[in-house]
Amino acid sequence: MSVNQPQNQPLKIAIAGLGTVGAGTVKVLAANGAAIAARCGRPISIVAVSARDKTKDRGLSLGHVAWFDDAAEMASKANADVIVELIGGAEGMARKCVEAALARKLHVVTANKALLAHHGVALAKTAEAAGVSLNFEAAVAGGIPIIKALREGLAGNTVWRLTGILNGTCNYILSTMRASGREFADVLKEAQDLGYAEADPAFDIDGVDAAHKLAILTSVAFGTEVDIKSVHIEGIRSVSSLDIQYAEEFGYRIKLIGLAERDAKTGGVIQRVYPCLIKPEAPLAGVEGVFNAVVAEGDFVGKSVYEGRGAGAGPTASAVVADIMDIAAGRRVPTFGVPASELKILPSVPLDQHVGEYYVRLLVTDRPGVFADIAGIFRDEGVSMESVLQRGRTQNANVNVVIITHKTQELNLKKALKRLQANAALMEPPHMMRIENLD
Ligand code: NAP
Ligand code: HSE
């Protein structure tokens, strides 16, 4: 870490994007300006801003600040030390803006996990060659300082596993569905209104946003290149309130979990995002609403748990401002903890090799022999059933059969489910979720 002497001159920042996070950042700087200046040794001054619509009322007083319609032009021309990119998206204006800033050797602060997941290593190399910071605390888990915790606080450990609730929108939806019995679409709309969801909420509910964050965390924790393509991703669209109820009956909660692990056998890395069943006593099970949490397991620290608000204006802006303050105070570390050119490339471990217990729900016609067919297919593929529940016919004489398996290899279960799908008694594709032991 290089620590420059704090200067008395204000740190000049230009903010691209004045939506939920951008406007939140302006508000934090206005509300806590004096304390922030005292902590980093100099004031922080907003000299320029950019967004699409200059006429929009954002509830901000920015009269003295230069306005740019074009954020990349702002990054190329503004008289700033730092460009704060809060537009979003892996490509387009956000990328142009960050690249223009780094080309001028300006520091960059961003909350953009999509950009970092896809171009983080290249951008980090450019920033490090230019001797400037590329700070992204807000990109992962909103207000939780998890990047700093992994990159600095746990730097003396070999972290072997990370698990987390990394998407506030999904966690809000799943916990609200569980608490209220309300339907998915209704709760998603509420999360959007609260400013938690991405511009395209498919990124949230399909698990992509959590995957971006997991890929970034994996890089910081394991010293590997960000490898978004190797993350196995499943979202929560197909999780119904029925699954939530059945999971409860079997003693589990359903959460969208991101999991990254070093695989001792192969020397590879496992990265997965999917809804799964966890025991209520697991640290992540009690994390509700828009809260995120990360559990880091290291060789000397053991298990450490970090929890806080993962989305929304205030928490995210809190992390953006902390990144700006590091630059103001002259604190700089390599972007992903080790120099970008030294990040390792490790093989990924295919999910078919996963061994664990599974939850399976099958909607079948309720007639003699159907259960025997299911049991026969499971037997043939070497999948052993631990518990089975069948209750209540629907009006169409269909019935849900819910099975918890013993530990089995995923490939075997997939073969069984494929064969079941060809069975005429099955009224819809099987619903399958993994059971994770995260106690
Ligand atoms: P948002 O509310 O949609 O705001 C986006 C802002 O970017 C708006 O001010 C918009 O201008 C501006 N913009 C869009 N296209 C532009 C362009 N071509 N040129 C200049 N400005 C442009 O998004 P957000 O929720 O604040 O998210 C911003 C970033 O933070 C994203 O990377 C997101 O993933 C990340 N993030 C968000 C949260 C959260 O809770 N919302 C949490 C963590 C990280 P107009 O206002 O004029 O339309
Ligand atoms: N859409 C994201 C979420 C915002 O719901 O977690 C925070 O990154």
Tab-separated table of C-alpha atoms in Angstrom, residues 166-414:
chain	number	residue	atom	x	y	z
A	166	LEU	CA	-25.227	-11.348	-2.947
A	167	ASN	CA	-28.418	-10.049	-4.488
A	168	GLY	CA	-30.676	-7.867	-2.372
A	169	THR	CA	-33.557	-8.038	-4.828
A	170	CYS	CA	-33.685	-11.859	-4.792
A	171	ASN	CA	-33.259	-12.034	-1.045
A	172	TYR	CA	-36.014	-9.461	-0.623
A	173	ILE	CA	-38.295	-11.450	-2.926
A	174	LEU	CA	-37.613	-14.846	-1.316
A	175	SER	CA	-37.921	-13.590	2.252
A	176	THR	CA	-41.075	-11.595	1.505
A	177	MET	CA	-42.661	-14.562	-0.306
A	178	ARG	CA	-41.870	-16.746	2.682
A	179	ALA	CA	-43.163	-14.275	5.266
A	180	SER	CA	-46.301	-13.185	3.423
A	181	GLY	CA	-47.162	-15.988	0.997
A	182	ARG	CA	-47.340	-13.315	-1.737
A	183	GLU	CA	-46.502	-14.128	-5.324
A	184	PHE	CA	-43.191	-13.545	-7.076
A	185	ALA	CA	-44.229	-10.863	-9.629
A	186	ASP	CA	-45.938	-8.735	-7.002
A	187	VAL	CA	-42.895	-8.714	-4.707
A	188	LEU	CA	-40.479	-8.057	-7.592
A	189	LYS	CA	-42.415	-4.885	-8.444
A	190	GLU	CA	-42.003	-3.721	-4.839
A	191	ALA	CA	-38.218	-4.353	-4.932
A	192	GLN	CA	-37.992	-2.315	-8.145
A	193	ASP	CA	-39.933	0.567	-6.592
A	194	LEU	CA	-37.526	0.557	-3.648
A	195	GLY	CA	-34.535	1.057	-5.998
A	196	TYR	CA	-32.957	-2.371	-5.324
A	197	ALA	CA	-33.292	-3.915	-8.771
A	198	GLU	CA	-30.988	-3.446	-11.744
A	199	ALA	CA	-32.169	-1.410	-14.750
A	200	ASP	CA	-32.999	-4.809	-16.272
A	201	PRO	CA	-34.360	-6.845	-13.331
A	202	ALA	CA	-33.708	-10.060	-15.265
A	203	PHE	CA	-30.096	-9.594	-14.151
A	204	ASP	CA	-31.265	-9.909	-10.552
A	205	ILE	CA	-33.822	-12.691	-10.761
A	206	ASP	CA	-31.837	-14.821	-13.211
A	207	GLY	CA	-28.819	-14.805	-10.897
A	208	VAL	CA	-26.553	-12.839	-13.249
A	209	ASP	CA	-25.993	-9.928	-10.867
A	210	ALA	CA	-25.046	-12.313	-8.045
A	211	ALA	CA	-22.723	-14.139	-10.455
A	212	HIS	CA	-20.962	-10.887	-11.364
A	213	LYS	CA	-20.394	-10.219	-7.678
A	214	LEU	CA	-19.274	-13.762	-6.943
A	215	ALA	CA	-16.748	-13.670	-9.795
A	216	ILE	CA	-15.279	-10.453	-8.385
A	217	LEU	CA	-15.142	-11.822	-4.826
A	218	THR	CA	-13.513	-15.034	-6.043
A	219	SER	CA	-10.765	-13.032	-7.706
A	220	VAL	CA	-10.063	-10.956	-4.614
A	221	ALA	CA	-10.228	-13.939	-2.245
A	222	PHE	CA	-8.284	-16.498	-4.305
A	223	GLY	CA	-5.925	-14.231	-6.296
A	224	THR	CA	-7.349	-15.491	-9.590
A	225	GLU	CA	-8.444	-13.686	-12.726
A	226	VAL	CA	-12.127	-12.730	-12.703
A	227	ASP	CA	-13.769	-15.635	-14.536
A	228	ILE	CA	-17.461	-14.908	-15.025
A	229	LYS	CA	-17.790	-17.513	-17.788
A	230	SER	CA	-17.065	-20.323	-15.318
A	231	VAL	CA	-19.819	-19.385	-12.871
A	232	HIS	CA	-22.743	-21.815	-12.973
A	233	ILE	CA	-25.822	-19.572	-12.785
A	234	GLU	CA	-29.443	-20.327	-11.916
A	235	GLY	CA	-31.971	-17.711	-10.822
A	236	ILE	CA	-35.141	-17.704	-8.747
A	237	ARG	CA	-37.861	-17.404	-11.410
A	238	SER	CA	-38.951	-21.000	-10.924
A	239	VAL	CA	-39.001	-20.932	-7.113
A	240	SER	CA	-42.679	-20.961	-6.152
A	241	SER	CA	-44.321	-20.318	-2.802
A	242	LEU	CA	-45.112	-24.039	-2.877
A	243	ASP	CA	-41.370	-24.852	-2.903
A	244	ILE	CA	-40.819	-22.405	-0.059
A	245	GLN	CA	-43.565	-24.146	1.966
A	246	TYR	CA	-42.300	-27.670	1.237
A	247	ALA	CA	-38.739	-26.630	2.094
A	248	GLU	CA	-40.019	-25.339	5.453
A	249	GLU	CA	-41.777	-28.655	6.096
A	250	PHE	CA	-38.498	-30.483	5.580
A	251	GLY	CA	-36.730	-28.007	7.882
A	252	TYR	CA	-35.020	-25.750	5.333
A	253	ARG	CA	-35.101	-22.185	3.958
A	254	ILE	CA	-34.595	-21.352	0.286
A	255	LYS	CA	-31.966	-18.709	-0.453
A	256	LEU	CA	-30.163	-17.584	-3.590
A	257	ILE	CA	-26.579	-18.408	-2.650
A	258	GLY	CA	-23.274	-17.590	-4.325
A	259	LEU	CA	-20.571	-20.103	-3.478
A	260	ALA	CA	-16.881	-20.095	-4.426
A	261	GLU	CA	-14.542	-22.811	-3.232
A	262	ARG	CA	-11.026	-24.032	-3.892
A	263	ASP	CA	-11.255	-27.683	-4.846
A	264	ALA	CA	-8.507	-29.580	-3.042
A	265	LYS	CA	-8.778	-32.618	-5.360
A	266	THR	CA	-8.335	-30.850	-8.693
A	267	GLY	CA	-6.684	-27.588	-7.653
A	268	GLY	CA	-9.533	-25.877	-9.491
A	269	VAL	CA	-12.169	-23.383	-8.459
A	270	ILE	CA	-15.903	-23.975	-7.981
A	271	GLN	CA	-18.162	-20.978	-8.619
A	272	ARG	CA	-21.941	-21.327	-8.434
A	273	VAL	CA	-25.008	-19.189	-7.990
A	274	TYR	CA	-28.314	-20.951	-7.414
A	275	PRO	CA	-31.324	-21.081	-5.154
A	276	CYS	CA	-30.748	-23.798	-2.601
A	277	LEU	CA	-32.075	-25.204	0.642
A	278	ILE	CA	-30.121	-24.395	3.786
A	279	LYS	CA	-30.764	-25.175	7.437
A	280	PRO	CA	-32.320	-22.305	9.454
A	281	GLU	CA	-29.326	-22.330	11.823
A	282	ALA	CA	-26.839	-21.539	9.008
A	283	PRO	CA	-25.525	-17.941	9.284
A	284	LEU	CA	-26.984	-17.043	5.877
A	285	ALA	CA	-30.467	-18.401	6.662
A	286	GLY	CA	-31.372	-15.527	8.969
A	287	VAL	CA	-30.336	-12.860	6.484
A	288	GLU	CA	-33.634	-11.378	5.345
A	289	GLY	CA	-34.988	-8.669	3.062
A	290	VAL	CA	-32.536	-6.514	1.133
A	291	PHE	CA	-29.697	-7.558	3.432
A	292	ASN	CA	-26.657	-9.300	1.962
A	293	ALA	CA	-24.106	-11.373	3.811
A	294	VAL	CA	-20.799	-13.030	3.028
A	295	VAL	CA	-19.196	-15.866	4.979
A	296	ALA	CA	-15.450	-16.114	4.382
A	297	GLU	CA	-13.584	-19.188	5.601
A	298	GLY	CA	-9.830	-18.853	5.961
A	299	ASP	CA	-7.093	-21.122	7.277
A	300	PHE	CA	-6.235	-18.961	10.302
A	301	VAL	CA	-9.236	-16.703	10.824
A	302	GLY	CA	-11.734	-19.571	10.572
A	303	LYS	CA	-15.236	-18.493	9.634
A	304	SER	CA	-16.048	-14.777	9.561
A	305	VAL	CA	-19.430	-13.320	8.686
A	306	TYR	CA	-20.202	-9.909	7.173
A	307	GLU	CA	-23.760	-8.635	6.917
A	308	GLY	CA	-25.445	-5.414	5.862
A	309	ARG	CA	-27.718	-3.743	3.342
A	310	GLY	CA	-26.787	-4.967	-0.118
A	311	ALA	CA	-28.619	-2.436	-2.240
A	312	GLY	CA	-30.323	0.932	-2.202
A	313	ALA	CA	-29.096	4.513	-2.346
A	314	GLY	CA	-27.657	5.019	1.135
A	315	PRO	CA	-25.737	1.761	1.657
A	316	THR	CA	-24.278	1.747	-1.861
A	317	ALA	CA	-23.321	5.410	-1.721
A	318	SER	CA	-21.657	4.746	1.637
A	319	ALA	CA	-19.275	2.325	-0.110
A	320	VAL	CA	-18.706	4.680	-3.067
A	321	VAL	CA	-17.746	7.492	-0.710
A	322	ALA	CA	-15.333	5.248	1.238
A	323	ASP	CA	-13.567	4.439	-2.051
A	324	ILE	CA	-13.308	8.135	-2.916
A	325	MET	CA	-11.916	8.804	0.571
A	326	ASP	CA	-9.170	6.188	0.094
A	327	ILE	CA	-8.061	8.101	-2.991
A	328	ALA	CA	-8.259	11.428	-1.169
A	329	ALA	CA	-6.079	10.040	1.612
A	330	GLY	CA	-3.591	8.503	-0.847
A	331	ARG	CA	-4.315	4.882	0.069
A	332	ARG	CA	-3.851	2.571	-2.886
A	333	VAL	CA	-3.587	-1.228	-3.179
A	334	PRO	CA	-3.611	-3.446	-6.294
A	335	THR	CA	-7.142	-3.612	-7.656
A	336	PHE	CA	-7.793	-7.292	-6.856
A	337	GLY	CA	-5.296	-7.552	-3.990
A	338	VAL	CA	-2.311	-8.744	-6.047
A	339	PRO	CA	-1.038	-6.986	-9.188
A	340	ALA	CA	-3.405	-7.725	-12.068
A	341	SER	CA	-0.620	-9.288	-14.167
A	342	GLU	CA	0.005	-11.833	-11.377
A	343	LEU	CA	-3.579	-13.063	-10.989
A	344	LYS	CA	-3.745	-16.837	-11.564
A	345	ILE	CA	-5.902	-18.667	-14.075
A	346	LEU	CA	-7.260	-21.866	-12.480
A	347	PRO	CA	-9.496	-24.537	-14.023
A	348	SER	CA	-13.157	-24.593	-13.098
A	349	VAL	CA	-14.810	-27.686	-11.623
A	350	PRO	CA	-17.902	-28.942	-13.526
A	351	LEU	CA	-21.143	-29.082	-11.571
A	352	ASP	CA	-21.885	-32.640	-12.746
A	353	GLN	CA	-19.196	-33.764	-10.278
A	354	HIS	CA	-21.033	-32.132	-7.375
A	355	VAL	CA	-22.024	-34.589	-4.647
A	356	GLY	CA	-24.812	-33.538	-2.303
A	357	GLU	CA	-28.410	-33.917	-1.242
A	358	TYR	CA	-31.204	-32.650	-3.464
A	359	TYR	CA	-34.790	-31.427	-3.250
A	360	VAL	CA	-36.971	-32.634	-6.118
A	361	ARG	CA	-40.638	-31.721	-6.695
A	362	LEU	CA	-42.582	-33.580	-9.354
A	363	LEU	CA	-46.137	-32.697	-10.391
A	364	VAL	CA	-47.597	-36.013	-11.545
A	365	THR	CA	-50.930	-37.565	-12.445
A	366	ASP	CA	-52.250	-39.313	-9.366
A	367	ARG	CA	-52.799	-42.869	-10.629
A	368	PRO	CA	-51.565	-46.338	-9.633
A	369	GLY	CA	-47.967	-47.165	-10.503
A	370	VAL	CA	-46.684	-43.610	-10.954
A	371	PHE	CA	-44.709	-43.590	-7.732
A	372	ALA	CA	-43.296	-47.029	-8.554
A	373	ASP	CA	-42.064	-45.597	-11.903
A	374	ILE	CA	-40.360	-42.705	-10.127
A	375	ALA	CA	-38.771	-45.000	-7.560
A	376	GLY	CA	-37.605	-47.376	-10.308
A	377	ILE	CA	-35.887	-44.626	-12.274
A	378	PHE	CA	-34.184	-43.287	-9.141
A	379	ARG	CA	-33.056	-46.861	-8.298
A	380	ASP	CA	-31.689	-47.440	-11.825
A	381	GLU	CA	-29.646	-44.216	-11.694
A	382	GLY	CA	-28.294	-44.913	-8.220
A	383	VAL	CA	-30.186	-42.083	-6.509
A	384	SER	CA	-31.340	-42.971	-3.010
A	385	MET	CA	-34.367	-41.259	-1.452
A	386	GLU	CA	-34.096	-39.965	2.103
A	387	SER	CA	-37.661	-38.593	2.527
A	388	VAL	CA	-40.760	-38.487	0.363
A	389	LEU	CA	-43.895	-36.411	0.747
A	390	GLN	CA	-47.073	-36.661	-1.292
A	391	ARG	CA	-50.128	-34.744	-0.246
A	392	GLY	CA	-53.334	-33.265	-1.648
A	393	ARG	CA	-54.629	-33.748	-5.152
A	394	THR	CA	-55.218	-30.671	-7.298
A	395	GLN	CA	-58.548	-30.258	-9.141
A	396	ASN	CA	-56.973	-31.918	-12.198
A	397	ALA	CA	-56.164	-35.071	-10.207
A	398	ASN	CA	-52.482	-34.122	-10.191
A	399	VAL	CA	-50.345	-34.328	-7.117
A	400	ASN	CA	-46.953	-33.004	-6.013
A	401	VAL	CA	-44.415	-35.622	-4.998
A	402	VAL	CA	-41.541	-34.062	-3.082
A	403	ILE	CA	-38.347	-36.038	-2.576
A	404	ILE	CA	-35.232	-35.303	-0.548
A	405	THR	CA	-32.354	-37.465	-1.747
A	406	HIS	CA	-29.428	-38.892	0.120
A	407	LYS	CA	-26.013	-37.692	-1.048
A	408	THR	CA	-25.674	-38.412	-4.725
A	409	GLN	CA	-23.633	-37.241	-7.683
A	410	GLU	CA	-25.403	-34.535	-9.675
A	411	LEU	CA	-24.833	-36.325	-12.953
A	412	ASN	CA	-26.847	-39.332	-11.705
A	413	LEU	CA	-29.732	-37.186	-10.547
A	414	LYS	CA	-29.783	-35.323	-13.856
